[in-house]
Amino acid sequence: MRDRDGAASAASFSGGMETLASAQERLSSTPLDPSAADALRRLVLDASSALLMLDMLGDGDMAPEAFGRETARLHLALPPGLVERLPAAARIGALELATLCSTLTARLQSAAAVTTAGASRHAKNRDGGTTARGFSW
């Protein structure tokens, strides 16, 4: 099962990186005003960080606590009104990036829920399977 999960994670990472590269290519082929370029650059960096963290968590190379701490720092949303201000040629790249970020946000939330549930089970096992009141489940 772990091998299949690892393969799915690798495919997801590769697909995400391909989408990110495609969006970057579209955005870099069009001149952008400095504020839009900066906002999109930060979003690309956060998206690539999210992809890397999900991959590391899936491989067991990142502790759940570090995952939670680092993902809290990410901002995976386009600033309001940004797409409308972009030249038509850059809008496709921005929308591609926004779609990737939406998917990443959902995957980060799902991974956080799984790691939180896992930590809760670990704590329960550590204390003998009882709750704070001493009742067993």
Short mmCIF file of N, CA and C in Angstrom, two decimals:
data_model
loop_
_atom_site.label_atom_id
_atom_site.label_comp_id
_atom_site.label_asym_id
_atom_site.label_seq_id
_atom_site.Cartn_x
_atom_site.Cartn_y
_atom_site.Cartn_z
N MET A 1 0.83 -1.19 0.00
CA MET A 1 0.00 0.00 0.00
C MET A 1 0.87 1.25 0.00
N ARG A 2 1.95 1.24 0.77
CA ARG A 2 2.85 2.39 0.84
C ARG A 2 3.47 2.69 -0.52
N ASP A 3 3.83 1.62 -1.28
CA ASP A 3 4.40 1.82 -2.61
C ASP A 3 3.41 2.50 -3.54
N ARG A 4 2.15 2.08 -3.46
CA ARG A 4 1.12 2.69 -4.30
C ARG A 4 0.91 4.15 -3.90
N ASP A 5 0.88 4.42 -2.60
CA ASP A 5 0.74 5.80 -2.13
C ASP A 5 1.93 6.64 -2.57
N GLY A 6 3.12 6.06 -2.51
CA GLY A 6 4.33 6.77 -2.93
C GLY A 6 4.30 7.07 -4.42
N ALA A 7 3.82 6.12 -5.21
CA ALA A 7 3.72 6.33 -6.66
C ALA A 7 2.69 7.42 -6.97
N ALA A 8 1.58 7.39 -6.26
CA ALA A 8 0.55 8.42 -6.47
C ALA A 8 1.08 9.79 -6.07
N SER A 9 1.83 9.83 -4.98
CA SER A 9 2.41 11.10 -4.53
C SER A 9 3.41 11.63 -5.55
N ALA A 10 4.24 10.75 -6.09
CA ALA A 10 5.24 11.16 -7.08
C ALA A 10 4.56 11.66 -8.35
N ALA A 11 3.51 10.98 -8.77
CA ALA A 11 2.77 11.41 -9.97
C ALA A 11 2.10 12.75 -9.72
N SER A 12 1.55 12.92 -8.53
CA SER A 12 0.90 14.18 -8.19
C SER A 12 1.93 15.32 -8.14
N PHE A 13 3.09 15.05 -7.56
CA PHE A 13 4.15 16.04 -7.50
C PHE A 13 4.59 16.44 -8.91
N SER A 14 4.82 15.43 -9.76
CA SER A 14 5.25 15.71 -11.14
C SER A 14 4.20 16.49 -11.90
N GLY A 15 2.95 16.08 -11.76
CA GLY A 15 1.86 16.79 -12.44
C GLY A 15 1.74 18.23 -11.96
N GLY A 16 1.89 18.42 -10.66
CA GLY A 16 1.84 19.77 -10.10
C GLY A 16 2.98 20.64 -10.60
N MET A 17 4.16 20.05 -10.67
CA MET A 17 5.32 20.80 -11.16
C MET A 17 5.16 21.14 -12.64
N GLU A 18 4.57 20.22 -13.41
CA GLU A 18 4.32 20.51 -14.83
C GLU A 18 3.32 21.65 -14.99
N THR A 19 2.27 21.63 -14.20
CA THR A 19 1.29 22.71 -14.25
C THR A 19 1.93 24.03 -13.85
N LEU A 20 2.74 23.99 -12.82
CA LEU A 20 3.43 25.18 -12.35
C LEU A 20 4.36 25.73 -13.43
N ALA A 21 5.10 24.86 -14.09
CA ALA A 21 6.01 25.28 -15.17
C ALA A 21 5.23 25.88 -16.34
N SER A 22 4.11 25.28 -16.66
CA SER A 22 3.28 25.79 -17.75
C SER A 22 2.76 27.19 -17.42
N ALA A 23 2.28 27.37 -16.20
CA ALA A 23 1.78 28.68 -15.78
C ALA A 23 2.90 29.71 -15.81
N GLN A 24 4.07 29.33 -15.30
CA GLN A 24 5.21 30.25 -15.30
C GLN A 24 5.60 30.65 -16.72
N GLU A 25 5.59 29.70 -17.62
CA GLU A 25 5.96 29.98 -19.01
C GLU A 25 4.97 30.98 -19.62
N ARG A 26 3.70 30.77 -19.39
CA ARG A 26 2.69 31.70 -19.92
C ARG A 26 2.85 33.09 -19.32
N LEU A 27 3.11 33.14 -18.02
CA LEU A 27 3.24 34.44 -17.35
C LEU A 27 4.52 35.17 -17.76
N SER A 28 5.59 34.43 -17.95
CA SER A 28 6.86 35.09 -18.29
C SER A 28 6.91 35.55 -19.74
N SER A 29 5.99 35.06 -20.56
CA SER A 29 5.99 35.46 -21.97
C SER A 29 5.26 36.79 -22.19
N THR A 30 4.73 37.35 -21.14
CA THR A 30 3.96 38.59 -21.24
C THR A 30 4.52 39.62 -20.26
N PRO A 31 4.74 40.85 -20.72
CA PRO A 31 5.19 41.89 -19.78
C PRO A 31 4.08 42.20 -18.76
N LEU A 32 4.48 42.24 -17.49
CA LEU A 32 3.53 42.51 -16.42
C LEU A 32 3.97 43.73 -15.63
N ASP A 33 3.00 44.42 -15.02
CA ASP A 33 3.39 45.54 -14.18
C ASP A 33 4.07 44.96 -12.93
N PRO A 34 4.95 45.74 -12.29
CA PRO A 34 5.75 45.21 -11.17
C PRO A 34 4.93 44.62 -10.02
N SER A 35 3.80 45.22 -9.67
CA SER A 35 3.03 44.68 -8.54
C SER A 35 2.40 43.33 -8.90
N ALA A 36 1.90 43.19 -10.13
CA ALA A 36 1.32 41.91 -10.56
C ALA A 36 2.42 40.85 -10.65
N ALA A 37 3.56 41.22 -11.21
CA ALA A 37 4.67 40.27 -11.33
C ALA A 37 5.12 39.79 -9.95
N ASP A 38 5.19 40.69 -8.97
CA ASP A 38 5.60 40.32 -7.62
C ASP A 38 4.58 39.40 -6.97
N ALA A 39 3.29 39.72 -7.10
CA ALA A 39 2.24 38.88 -6.52
C ALA A 39 2.26 37.48 -7.13
N LEU A 40 2.44 37.39 -8.42
CA LEU A 40 2.48 36.10 -9.09
C LEU A 40 3.75 35.32 -8.74
N ARG A 41 4.87 36.03 -8.60
CA ARG A 41 6.12 35.37 -8.20
C ARG A 41 5.98 34.75 -6.82
N ARG A 42 5.39 35.49 -5.88
CA ARG A 42 5.19 34.95 -4.53
C ARG A 42 4.25 33.74 -4.54
N LEU A 43 3.22 33.81 -5.37
CA LEU A 43 2.28 32.70 -5.46
C LEU A 43 2.95 31.45 -6.05
N VAL A 44 3.79 31.65 -7.05
CA VAL A 44 4.54 30.53 -7.64
C VAL A 44 5.46 29.91 -6.58
N LEU A 45 6.14 30.73 -5.81
CA LEU A 45 7.03 30.22 -4.76
C LEU A 45 6.25 29.43 -3.71
N ASP A 46 5.10 29.95 -3.29
CA ASP A 46 4.29 29.24 -2.29
C ASP A 46 3.74 27.95 -2.86
N ALA A 47 3.32 27.95 -4.13
CA ALA A 47 2.81 26.73 -4.75
C ALA A 47 3.91 25.68 -4.84
N SER A 48 5.11 26.08 -5.22
CA SER A 48 6.20 25.11 -5.31
C SER A 48 6.58 24.60 -3.92
N SER A 49 6.52 25.44 -2.91
CA SER A 49 6.77 25.01 -1.54
C SER A 49 5.72 24.00 -1.08
N ALA A 50 4.46 24.27 -1.41
CA ALA A 50 3.38 23.36 -1.03
C ALA A 50 3.57 21.99 -1.69
N LEU A 51 3.92 22.00 -2.97
CA LEU A 51 4.16 20.73 -3.67
C LEU A 51 5.30 19.95 -3.01
N LEU A 52 6.36 20.64 -2.69
CA LEU A 52 7.51 20.00 -2.06
C LEU A 52 7.15 19.45 -0.68
N MET A 53 6.42 20.23 0.12
CA MET A 53 6.05 19.77 1.46
C MET A 53 5.13 18.57 1.41
N LEU A 54 4.17 18.57 0.49
CA LEU A 54 3.28 17.41 0.34
C LEU A 54 4.08 16.17 -0.05
N ASP A 55 5.03 16.34 -0.94
CA ASP A 55 5.87 15.23 -1.37
C ASP A 55 6.72 14.72 -0.20
N MET A 56 7.31 15.63 0.55
CA MET A 56 8.14 15.24 1.69
C MET A 56 7.31 14.55 2.77
N LEU A 57 6.11 15.06 3.03
CA LEU A 57 5.25 14.44 4.04
C LEU A 57 4.86 13.03 3.59
N GLY A 58 4.52 12.89 2.31
CA GLY A 58 4.15 11.58 1.78
C GLY A 58 5.29 10.58 1.84
N ASP A 59 6.52 11.05 1.69
CA ASP A 59 7.69 10.17 1.75
C ASP A 59 8.16 9.93 3.19
N GLY A 60 7.54 10.61 4.14
CA GLY A 60 7.96 10.46 5.53
C GLY A 60 9.18 11.29 5.88
N ASP A 61 9.51 12.26 5.02
CA ASP A 61 10.70 13.09 5.24
C ASP A 61 10.39 14.40 5.96
N MET A 62 9.15 14.58 6.38
CA MET A 62 8.79 15.81 7.08
C MET A 62 7.88 15.43 8.25
N ALA A 63 8.23 15.94 9.42
CA ALA A 63 7.43 15.67 10.62
C ALA A 63 6.10 16.41 10.52
N PRO A 64 5.03 15.80 11.01
CA PRO A 64 3.72 16.45 10.96
C PRO A 64 3.71 17.84 11.61
N GLU A 65 4.47 18.01 12.69
CA GLU A 65 4.51 19.31 13.36
C GLU A 65 5.13 20.37 12.45
N ALA A 66 6.22 20.00 11.80
CA ALA A 66 6.88 20.93 10.86
C ALA A 66 5.97 21.21 9.68
N PHE A 67 5.26 20.19 9.21
CA PHE A 67 4.33 20.36 8.10
C PHE A 67 3.27 21.40 8.46
N GLY A 68 2.67 21.26 9.63
CA GLY A 68 1.65 22.21 10.06
C GLY A 68 2.19 23.62 10.19
N ARG A 69 3.36 23.73 10.77
CA ARG A 69 3.99 25.05 10.97
C ARG A 69 4.30 25.72 9.62
N GLU A 70 4.88 24.96 8.71
CA GLU A 70 5.30 25.52 7.42
C GLU A 70 4.12 25.81 6.51
N THR A 71 3.11 24.95 6.51
CA THR A 71 1.97 25.21 5.62
C THR A 71 1.16 26.42 6.09
N ALA A 72 1.21 26.72 7.38
CA ALA A 72 0.50 27.90 7.88
C ALA A 72 1.07 29.19 7.31
N ARG A 73 2.30 29.15 6.86
CA ARG A 73 2.96 30.35 6.30
C ARG A 73 2.61 30.59 4.83
N LEU A 74 2.03 29.59 4.18
CA LEU A 74 1.75 29.70 2.74
C LEU A 74 0.50 30.53 2.48
N HIS A 75 0.54 31.25 1.38
CA HIS A 75 -0.63 32.00 0.91
C HIS A 75 -0.88 31.55 -0.52
N LEU A 76 -1.92 30.74 -0.70
CA LEU A 76 -2.17 30.12 -2.00
C LEU A 76 -3.43 30.66 -2.68
N ALA A 77 -3.52 31.96 -2.76
CA ALA A 77 -4.66 32.58 -3.44
C ALA A 77 -4.20 33.82 -4.19
N LEU A 78 -4.79 34.01 -5.36
CA LEU A 78 -4.50 35.22 -6.12
C LEU A 78 -5.10 36.43 -5.40
N PRO A 79 -4.41 37.55 -5.41
CA PRO A 79 -5.00 38.76 -4.84
C PRO A 79 -6.28 39.13 -5.60
N PRO A 80 -7.27 39.64 -4.91
CA PRO A 80 -8.52 40.02 -5.58
C PRO A 80 -8.28 41.01 -6.73
N GLY A 81 -8.92 40.77 -7.84
CA GLY A 81 -8.84 41.67 -8.98
C GLY A 81 -7.58 41.55 -9.82
N LEU A 82 -6.66 40.67 -9.44
CA LEU A 82 -5.41 40.57 -10.18
C LEU A 82 -5.62 40.08 -11.61
N VAL A 83 -6.42 39.05 -11.78
CA VAL A 83 -6.61 38.48 -13.12
C VAL A 83 -7.16 39.53 -14.08
N GLU A 84 -8.07 40.33 -13.61
CA GLU A 84 -8.68 41.36 -14.46
C GLU A 84 -7.67 42.41 -14.90
N ARG A 85 -6.65 42.64 -14.09
CA ARG A 85 -5.62 43.64 -14.43
C ARG A 85 -4.55 43.11 -15.38
N LEU A 86 -4.50 41.82 -15.57
CA LEU A 86 -3.45 41.21 -16.40
C LEU A 86 -3.78 41.34 -17.88
N PRO A 87 -2.74 41.39 -18.70
CA PRO A 87 -2.98 41.33 -20.15
C PRO A 87 -3.62 39.98 -20.49
N ALA A 88 -4.40 39.95 -21.54
CA ALA A 88 -5.14 38.74 -21.92
C ALA A 88 -4.24 37.52 -22.02
N ALA A 89 -3.06 37.68 -22.57
CA ALA A 89 -2.15 36.54 -22.76
C ALA A 89 -1.69 35.94 -21.43
N ALA A 90 -1.61 36.74 -20.37
CA ALA A 90 -1.15 36.24 -19.07
C ALA A 90 -2.29 35.67 -18.23
N ARG A 91 -3.52 35.95 -18.60
CA ARG A 91 -4.65 35.48 -17.79
C ARG A 91 -4.74 33.96 -17.74
N ILE A 92 -4.44 33.29 -18.83
CA ILE A 92 -4.50 31.83 -18.83
C ILE A 92 -3.49 31.27 -17.82
N GLY A 93 -2.30 31.80 -17.82
CA GLY A 93 -1.29 31.35 -16.86
C GLY A 93 -1.72 31.62 -15.43
N ALA A 94 -2.31 32.78 -15.19
CA ALA A 94 -2.77 33.12 -13.84
C ALA A 94 -3.90 32.20 -13.40
N LEU A 95 -4.80 31.89 -14.32
CA LEU A 95 -5.91 30.99 -13.98
C LEU A 95 -5.41 29.56 -13.78
N GLU A 96 -4.43 29.16 -14.55
CA GLU A 96 -3.80 27.85 -14.38
C GLU A 96 -3.16 27.77 -12.98
N LEU A 97 -2.48 28.83 -12.61
CA LEU A 97 -1.85 28.91 -11.30
C LEU A 97 -2.90 28.90 -10.18
N ALA A 98 -3.99 29.65 -10.38
CA ALA A 98 -5.05 29.69 -9.38
C ALA A 98 -5.70 28.32 -9.19
N THR A 99 -5.89 27.59 -10.28
CA THR A 99 -6.47 26.25 -10.20
C THR A 99 -5.55 25.31 -9.44
N LEU A 100 -4.25 25.37 -9.75
CA LEU A 100 -3.27 24.56 -9.04
C LEU A 100 -3.30 24.89 -7.55
N CYS A 101 -3.33 26.18 -7.22
CA CYS A 101 -3.32 26.60 -5.81
C CYS A 101 -4.58 26.13 -5.08
N SER A 102 -5.70 26.13 -5.75
CA SER A 102 -6.94 25.63 -5.15
C SER A 102 -6.82 24.14 -4.83
N THR A 103 -6.26 23.40 -5.77
CA THR A 103 -6.05 21.96 -5.56
C THR A 103 -5.06 21.73 -4.42
N LEU A 104 -3.99 22.51 -4.39
CA LEU A 104 -2.99 22.38 -3.33
C LEU A 104 -3.58 22.70 -1.96
N THR A 105 -4.43 23.71 -1.89
CA THR A 105 -5.06 24.08 -0.63
C THR A 105 -5.89 22.91 -0.10
N ALA A 106 -6.66 22.28 -0.99
CA ALA A 106 -7.46 21.13 -0.57
C ALA A 106 -6.58 19.97 -0.12
N ARG A 107 -5.49 19.72 -0.85
CA ARG A 107 -4.58 18.63 -0.48
C ARG A 107 -3.87 18.93 0.84
N LEU A 108 -3.49 20.18 1.08
CA LEU A 108 -2.85 20.55 2.34
C LEU A 108 -3.82 20.36 3.50
N GLN A 109 -5.07 20.76 3.33
CA GLN A 109 -6.07 20.59 4.38
C GLN A 109 -6.31 19.11 4.68
N SER A 110 -6.38 18.32 3.62
CA SER A 110 -6.58 16.88 3.79
C SER A 110 -5.39 16.25 4.51
N ALA A 111 -4.19 16.61 4.10
CA ALA A 111 -2.98 16.08 4.74
C ALA A 111 -2.90 16.52 6.20
N ALA A 112 -3.28 17.75 6.47
CA ALA A 112 -3.26 18.24 7.86
C ALA A 112 -4.25 17.46 8.71
N ALA A 113 -5.42 17.17 8.16
CA ALA A 113 -6.42 16.40 8.90
C ALA A 113 -5.92 14.99 9.19
N VAL A 114 -5.27 14.37 8.22
CA VAL A 114 -4.74 13.03 8.40
C VAL A 114 -3.62 13.02 9.44
N THR A 115 -2.72 14.01 9.36
CA THR A 115 -1.61 14.04 10.32
C THR A 115 -2.12 14.35 11.72
N THR A 116 -3.16 15.19 11.83
CA THR A 116 -3.75 15.49 13.14
C THR A 116 -4.41 14.24 13.72
N ALA A 117 -5.15 13.51 12.88
CA ALA A 117 -5.79 12.28 13.34
C ALA A 117 -4.74 11.25 13.76
N GLY A 118 -3.66 11.18 12.98
CA GLY A 118 -2.58 10.25 13.32
C GLY A 118 -1.92 10.61 14.63
N ALA A 119 -1.70 11.89 14.86
CA ALA A 119 -1.10 12.33 16.12
C ALA A 119 -2.02 12.04 17.29
N SER A 120 -3.33 12.20 17.08
CA SER A 120 -4.30 11.91 18.12
C SER A 120 -4.30 10.42 18.46
N ARG A 121 -4.26 9.56 17.42
CA ARG A 121 -4.20 8.11 17.66
C ARG A 121 -2.92 7.75 18.39
N HIS A 122 -1.81 8.38 18.01
CA HIS A 122 -0.53 8.10 18.65
C HIS A 122 -0.59 8.46 20.13
N ALA A 123 -1.16 9.61 20.45
CA ALA A 123 -1.27 10.03 21.85
C ALA A 123 -2.17 9.08 22.63
N LYS A 124 -3.26 8.64 22.00
CA LYS A 124 -4.17 7.71 22.66
C LYS A 124 -3.46 6.38 22.94
N ASN A 125 -2.69 5.89 21.96
CA ASN A 125 -1.96 4.64 22.16
C ASN A 125 -0.90 4.80 23.24
N ARG A 126 -0.28 5.96 23.29
CA ARG A 126 0.78 6.21 24.25
C ARG A 126 0.25 6.19 25.68
N ASP A 127 -0.98 6.71 25.89
CA ASP A 127 -1.50 6.75 27.26
C ASP A 127 -2.37 5.54 27.60
N GLY A 128 -2.25 4.47 26.84
CA GLY A 128 -2.96 3.24 27.17
C GLY A 128 -4.36 3.18 26.60
N GLY A 129 -4.70 4.10 25.73
CA GLY A 129 -6.01 4.05 25.09
C GLY A 129 -7.13 4.63 25.92
N THR A 130 -6.82 5.44 26.90
CA THR A 130 -7.87 6.03 27.71
C THR A 130 -7.99 7.51 27.41
N THR A 131 -9.12 8.04 27.72
CA THR A 131 -9.33 9.47 27.57
C THR A 131 -8.89 10.16 28.84
N ALA A 132 -9.01 11.47 28.87
CA ALA A 132 -8.62 12.23 30.07
C ALA A 132 -9.44 11.81 31.29
N ARG A 133 -10.66 11.34 31.07
CA ARG A 133 -11.51 10.93 32.19
C ARG A 133 -11.28 9.47 32.59
N GLY A 134 -10.42 8.79 31.85
CA GLY A 134 -10.12 7.41 32.21
C GLY A 134 -10.99 6.37 31.53
N PHE A 135 -11.84 6.76 30.63
CA PHE A 135 -12.69 5.80 29.91
C PHE A 135 -11.98 5.31 28.68
N SER A 136 -12.11 4.03 28.40
CA SER A 136 -11.56 3.47 27.17
C SER A 136 -12.57 3.60 26.05
N TRP A 137 -12.11 3.74 24.86
CA TRP A 137 -13.01 3.81 23.69
C TRP A 137 -13.28 2.45 23.19
#
